[in-house]
Structure formats: structure tokens, C-alpha cells
Amino acid sequence: MSEATSTRSGGLGPPLSPGGASRPSVIQLVFREKGALYAAYIPLLTEGGLFVPTTREYKLGDDIYLLLSLPDDPQRFPVAGKVAWITPPNASGGRTQGVGVRFPNDDKSRQLKLKIEELLGTSIQSAKPTQTI
């Protein structure tokens, strides 16, 4: 899984505060194998969601725009999500720093959630640890 981020004009500095003219972060998230997708998928969120490893600081509710690539699928899926939880640096249990991004409640996201769950199949019920809650 890889991450590339781009922020407001030129990608310089942290995001603007809520009072400013901030734009959502754009993160390209590429899953080359099902194991990585399983580790990042958040089935507990009603709309679905994904864990995004990042060292950038976010607040709950911040907008994040994902360009998502799934294993063995040439299509990229755009997702206008929101930060649903934050894993801080040096989290207990050696968890990776990052954010949980909740998918929006729309038809495209419902179809994406179904596609991810179909890809993961029965492994979604596994007790194997993930990067998520």
C-alpha cells in the first residue's frame, strides 16, 4: 500500500484551519494485495471505510478525498470521505499512525463497499488483527 498526498496550492504546509478556505487532502491509496486491503478495511462503519497510514495531522470530521485502487482492478475509485478516527503517533500495541476514513452515505460508496467485501470474501470475518478498530 502506498500513499501520496497533495494539499492546497503547491502542497505546502498543513491544511488551513476550519475558518480558512481549506480544501480536502487528496490521497492516492493503492492496494496491490487482498491482505493489505483486509488490514485497512473498516467494516464496523455503516458506510464502510478504510485506514489510511499518514503522519499528517487531522481532526475528526476533516474531509479527505481518496483515489482508491483495489487489487487486480485497473479502475480508480474516487471517495470523498471524512476522518472518523485518528491513530496518533506512538499508539499502543505498535499501531501504525494514521486516520480512519468513513465513506460518504451515497450509492457510489455503497457499491464500493460491496465490491471491497466481495473481494475480501470470507476473510472479512477473520479474527486476524488489522490496522483498524
PDB file of C-alpha atoms in Angstrom:
ATOM      1  CA  MET A   1       0.000   0.000   0.000  1.00  0.00           C
ATOM      2  CA  SER A   2       1.394   3.401  -0.843  1.00  0.00           C
ATOM      3  CA  GLU A   3       0.368   6.920  -0.073  1.00  0.00           C
ATOM      4  CA  ALA A   4       0.858  10.166  -1.920  1.00  0.00           C
ATOM      5  CA  THR A   5      -0.616  13.358  -0.573  1.00  0.00           C
ATOM      6  CA  SER A   6      -1.296  16.735  -2.013  1.00  0.00           C
ATOM      7  CA  THR A   7      -2.717  19.675  -0.137  1.00  0.00           C
ATOM      8  CA  ARG A   8      -3.775  23.188  -1.063  1.00  0.00           C
ATOM      9  CA  SER A   9      -1.847  25.062  -3.738  1.00  0.00           C
ATOM     10  CA  GLY A  10       1.561  23.538  -4.128  1.00  0.00           C
ATOM     11  CA  GLY A  11       1.160  21.070  -1.280  1.00  0.00           C
ATOM     12  CA  LEU A  12       2.962  23.352   1.179  1.00  0.00           C
ATOM     13  CA  GLY A  13       2.298  23.291   4.886  1.00  0.00           C
ATOM     14  CA  PRO A  14      -0.522  21.862   6.981  1.00  0.00           C
ATOM     15  CA  PRO A  15      -4.163  22.185   5.965  1.00  0.00           C
ATOM     16  CA  LEU A  16      -5.795  25.526   6.634  1.00  0.00           C
ATOM     17  CA  SER A  17      -7.890  25.807   9.753  1.00  0.00           C
ATOM     18  CA  PRO A  18     -11.699  25.374   9.517  1.00  0.00           C
ATOM     19  CA  GLY A  19     -12.137  29.155   9.350  1.00  0.00           C
ATOM     20  CA  GLY A  20      -9.917  29.394   6.265  1.00  0.00           C
ATOM     21  CA  ALA A  21     -10.519  28.363   2.674  1.00  0.00           C
ATOM     22  CA  SER A  22      -9.268  24.826   3.193  1.00  0.00           C
ATOM     23  CA  ARG A  23      -9.612  22.082   0.644  1.00  0.00           C
ATOM     24  CA  PRO A  24      -9.682  18.386   1.399  1.00  0.00           C
ATOM     25  CA  SER A  25      -6.459  16.423   1.250  1.00  0.00           C
ATOM     26  CA  VAL A  26      -6.094  14.195  -1.780  1.00  0.00           C
ATOM     27  CA  ILE A  27      -4.582  10.794  -1.028  1.00  0.00           C
ATOM     28  CA  GLN A  28      -3.888   8.081  -3.540  1.00  0.00           C
ATOM     29  CA  LEU A  29      -4.340   4.714  -1.852  1.00  0.00           C
ATOM     30  CA  VAL A  30      -3.182   1.656  -3.794  1.00  0.00           C
ATOM     31  CA  PHE A  31      -3.889  -1.879  -2.597  1.00  0.00           C
ATOM     32  CA  ARG A  32      -1.910  -4.453  -4.562  1.00  0.00           C
ATOM     33  CA  GLU A  33      -2.984  -7.425  -2.468  1.00  0.00           C
ATOM     34  CA  LYS A  34      -6.067  -8.540  -0.592  1.00  0.00           C
ATOM     35  CA  GLY A  35      -4.156  -8.875   2.704  1.00  0.00           C
ATOM     36  CA  ALA A  36      -3.376  -5.157   2.743  1.00  0.00           C
ATOM     37  CA  LEU A  37      -6.991  -4.324   1.877  1.00  0.00           C
ATOM     38  CA  TYR A  38      -8.210  -6.600   4.680  1.00  0.00           C
ATOM     39  CA  ALA A  39      -5.867  -4.861   7.153  1.00  0.00           C
ATOM     40  CA  ALA A  40      -7.186  -1.412   6.166  1.00  0.00           C
ATOM     41  CA  TYR A  41     -10.912  -2.077   5.652  1.00  0.00           C
ATOM     42  CA  ILE A  42     -13.315  -0.879   8.377  1.00  0.00           C
ATOM     43  CA  PRO A  43     -16.495  -2.974   8.224  1.00  0.00           C
ATOM     44  CA  LEU A  44     -17.749  -1.513  11.519  1.00  0.00           C
ATOM     45  CA  LEU A  45     -18.533   1.799   9.826  1.00  0.00           C
ATOM     46  CA  THR A  46     -22.045   1.566   8.366  1.00  0.00           C
ATOM     47  CA  GLU A  47     -20.997   3.238   5.129  1.00  0.00           C
ATOM     48  CA  GLY A  48     -17.663   1.419   5.060  1.00  0.00           C
ATOM     49  CA  GLY A  49     -14.252   2.972   5.373  1.00  0.00           C
ATOM     50  CA  LEU A  50     -10.518   2.498   5.192  1.00  0.00           C
ATOM     51  CA  PHE A  51      -7.499   3.096   7.382  1.00  0.00           C
ATOM     52  CA  VAL A  52      -5.037   5.500   5.753  1.00  0.00           C
ATOM     53  CA  PRO A  53      -1.488   5.480   7.125  1.00  0.00           C
ATOM     54  CA  THR A  54      -0.258   9.065   7.341  1.00  0.00           C
ATOM     55  CA  THR A  55       1.907  11.239   9.548  1.00  0.00           C
ATOM     56  CA  ARG A  56      -0.115  14.328   8.676  1.00  0.00           C
ATOM     57  CA  GLU A  57      -2.269  15.765  11.444  1.00  0.00           C
ATOM     58  CA  TYR A  58      -6.040  15.617  11.008  1.00  0.00           C
ATOM     59  CA  LYS A  59      -9.051  16.369  13.155  1.00  0.00           C
ATOM     60  CA  LEU A  60     -12.206  14.279  13.404  1.00  0.00           C
ATOM     61  CA  GLY A  61     -14.584  15.280  10.627  1.00  0.00           C
ATOM     62  CA  ASP A  62     -11.870  16.620   8.294  1.00  0.00           C
ATOM     63  CA  ASP A  63     -12.565  15.974   4.607  1.00  0.00           C
ATOM     64  CA  ILE A  64     -10.237  13.590   2.762  1.00  0.00           C
ATOM     65  CA  TYR A  65     -10.518  12.783  -0.913  1.00  0.00           C
ATOM     66  CA  LEU A  66      -9.250   9.264  -1.691  1.00  0.00           C
ATOM     67  CA  LEU A  67      -8.252   7.936  -5.085  1.00  0.00           C
ATOM     68  CA  LEU A  68      -8.540   4.244  -4.341  1.00  0.00           C
ATOM     69  CA  SER A  69      -7.083   1.375  -6.363  1.00  0.00           C
ATOM     70  CA  LEU A  70      -8.151  -2.176  -5.487  1.00  0.00           C
ATOM     71  CA  PRO A  71      -6.219  -5.411  -6.156  1.00  0.00           C
ATOM     72  CA  ASP A  72      -6.457  -6.671  -9.747  1.00  0.00           C
ATOM     73  CA  ASP A  73      -8.701  -3.773 -10.783  1.00  0.00           C
ATOM     74  CA  PRO A  74      -7.436  -1.106 -13.203  1.00  0.00           C
ATOM     75  CA  GLN A  75     -10.207   1.326 -12.159  1.00  0.00           C
ATOM     76  CA  ARG A  76      -9.532   4.080  -9.616  1.00  0.00           C
ATOM     77  CA  PHE A  77     -12.390   4.869  -7.266  1.00  0.00           C
ATOM     78  CA  PRO A  78     -12.794   8.465  -6.038  1.00  0.00           C
ATOM     79  CA  VAL A  79     -14.111   8.715  -2.470  1.00  0.00           C
ATOM     80  CA  ALA A  80     -14.947  11.980  -0.701  1.00  0.00           C
ATOM     81  CA  GLY A  81     -14.611  10.723   2.877  1.00  0.00           C
ATOM     82  CA  LYS A  82     -14.310  12.159   6.365  1.00  0.00           C
ATOM     83  CA  VAL A  83     -11.920  11.368   9.210  1.00  0.00           C
ATOM     84  CA  ALA A  84     -13.781   9.057  11.594  1.00  0.00           C
ATOM     85  CA  TRP A  85     -10.908   8.265  13.962  1.00  0.00           C
ATOM     86  CA  ILE A  86      -7.251   9.022  14.492  1.00  0.00           C
ATOM     87  CA  THR A  87      -4.409   6.709  15.455  1.00  0.00           C
ATOM     88  CA  PRO A  88      -1.777   9.029  16.960  1.00  0.00           C
ATOM     89  CA  PRO A  89       1.991   8.592  16.725  1.00  0.00           C
ATOM     90  CA  ASN A  90       3.384   6.036  19.208  1.00  0.00           C
ATOM     91  CA  ALA A  91      -0.026   4.400  19.687  1.00  0.00           C
ATOM     92  CA  SER A  92      -0.183   1.396  22.000  1.00  0.00           C
ATOM     93  CA  GLY A  93       0.248  -2.051  20.525  1.00  0.00           C
ATOM     94  CA  GLY A  94       2.578  -0.738  17.821  1.00  0.00           C
ATOM     95  CA  ARG A  95      -0.337   0.502  15.724  1.00  0.00           C
ATOM     96  CA  THR A  96       0.524   2.479  12.602  1.00  0.00           C
ATOM     97  CA  GLN A  97      -0.104   6.223  12.765  1.00  0.00           C
ATOM     98  CA  GLY A  98      -2.945   7.322  10.508  1.00  0.00           C
ATOM     99  CA  VAL A  99      -6.649   8.002  10.169  1.00  0.00           C
ATOM    100  CA  GLY A 100      -9.809   6.030   9.613  1.00  0.00           C
ATOM    101  CA  VAL A 101     -11.742   7.490   6.692  1.00  0.00           C
ATOM    102  CA  ARG A 102     -15.524   6.991   6.596  1.00  0.00           C
ATOM    103  CA  PHE A 103     -17.091   6.643   3.162  1.00  0.00           C
ATOM    104  CA  PRO A 104     -19.967   9.025   2.359  1.00  0.00           C
ATOM    105  CA  ASN A 105     -23.538   7.748   2.505  1.00  0.00           C
ATOM    106  CA  ASP A 106     -24.209   7.582  -1.244  1.00  0.00           C
ATOM    107  CA  ASP A 107     -24.824   4.975  -3.953  1.00  0.00           C
ATOM    108  CA  LYS A 108     -21.251   5.017  -5.308  1.00  0.00           C
ATOM    109  CA  SER A 109     -19.854   4.345  -1.847  1.00  0.00           C
ATOM    110  CA  ARG A 110     -22.365   1.561  -1.189  1.00  0.00           C
ATOM    111  CA  GLN A 111     -21.271  -0.090  -4.451  1.00  0.00           C
ATOM    112  CA  LEU A 112     -17.604   0.345  -3.485  1.00  0.00           C
ATOM    113  CA  LYS A 113     -18.251  -1.172  -0.036  1.00  0.00           C
ATOM    114  CA  LEU A 114     -19.942  -4.175  -1.686  1.00  0.00           C
ATOM    115  CA  LYS A 115     -17.029  -4.523  -4.130  1.00  0.00           C
ATOM    116  CA  ILE A 116     -14.478  -4.495  -1.283  1.00  0.00           C
ATOM    117  CA  GLU A 117     -16.494  -7.013   0.740  1.00  0.00           C
ATOM    118  CA  GLU A 118     -16.834  -9.247  -2.322  1.00  0.00           C
ATOM    119  CA  LEU A 119     -13.054  -9.088  -2.874  1.00  0.00           C
ATOM    120  CA  LEU A 120     -12.370  -9.955   0.767  1.00  0.00           C
ATOM    121  CA  GLY A 121     -14.941 -12.753   0.807  1.00  0.00           C
ATOM    122  CA  THR A 122     -14.994 -14.807   3.991  1.00  0.00           C
ATOM    123  CA  SER A 123     -11.722 -13.288   5.239  1.00  0.00           C
ATOM    124  CA  ILE A 124     -13.776 -10.292   6.387  1.00  0.00           C
ATOM    125  CA  GLN A 125     -14.959 -12.489   9.307  1.00  0.00           C
ATOM    126  CA  SER A 126     -11.372 -13.379  10.268  1.00  0.00           C
ATOM    127  CA  ALA A 127     -10.018 -12.757  13.751  1.00  0.00           C
ATOM    128  CA  LYS A 128      -6.654 -11.809  12.218  1.00  0.00           C
ATOM    129  CA  PRO A 129      -5.533  -8.395  13.536  1.00  0.00           C
ATOM    130  CA  THR A 130      -5.963  -5.328  11.333  1.00  0.00           C
ATOM    131  CA  GLN A 131      -4.844  -1.699  11.430  1.00  0.00           C
ATOM    132  CA  THR A 132      -8.404  -0.711  12.308  1.00  0.00           C
ATOM    133  CA  ILE A 133     -10.688  -0.736  15.321  1.00  0.00           C
TER     134      ILE A 133
END
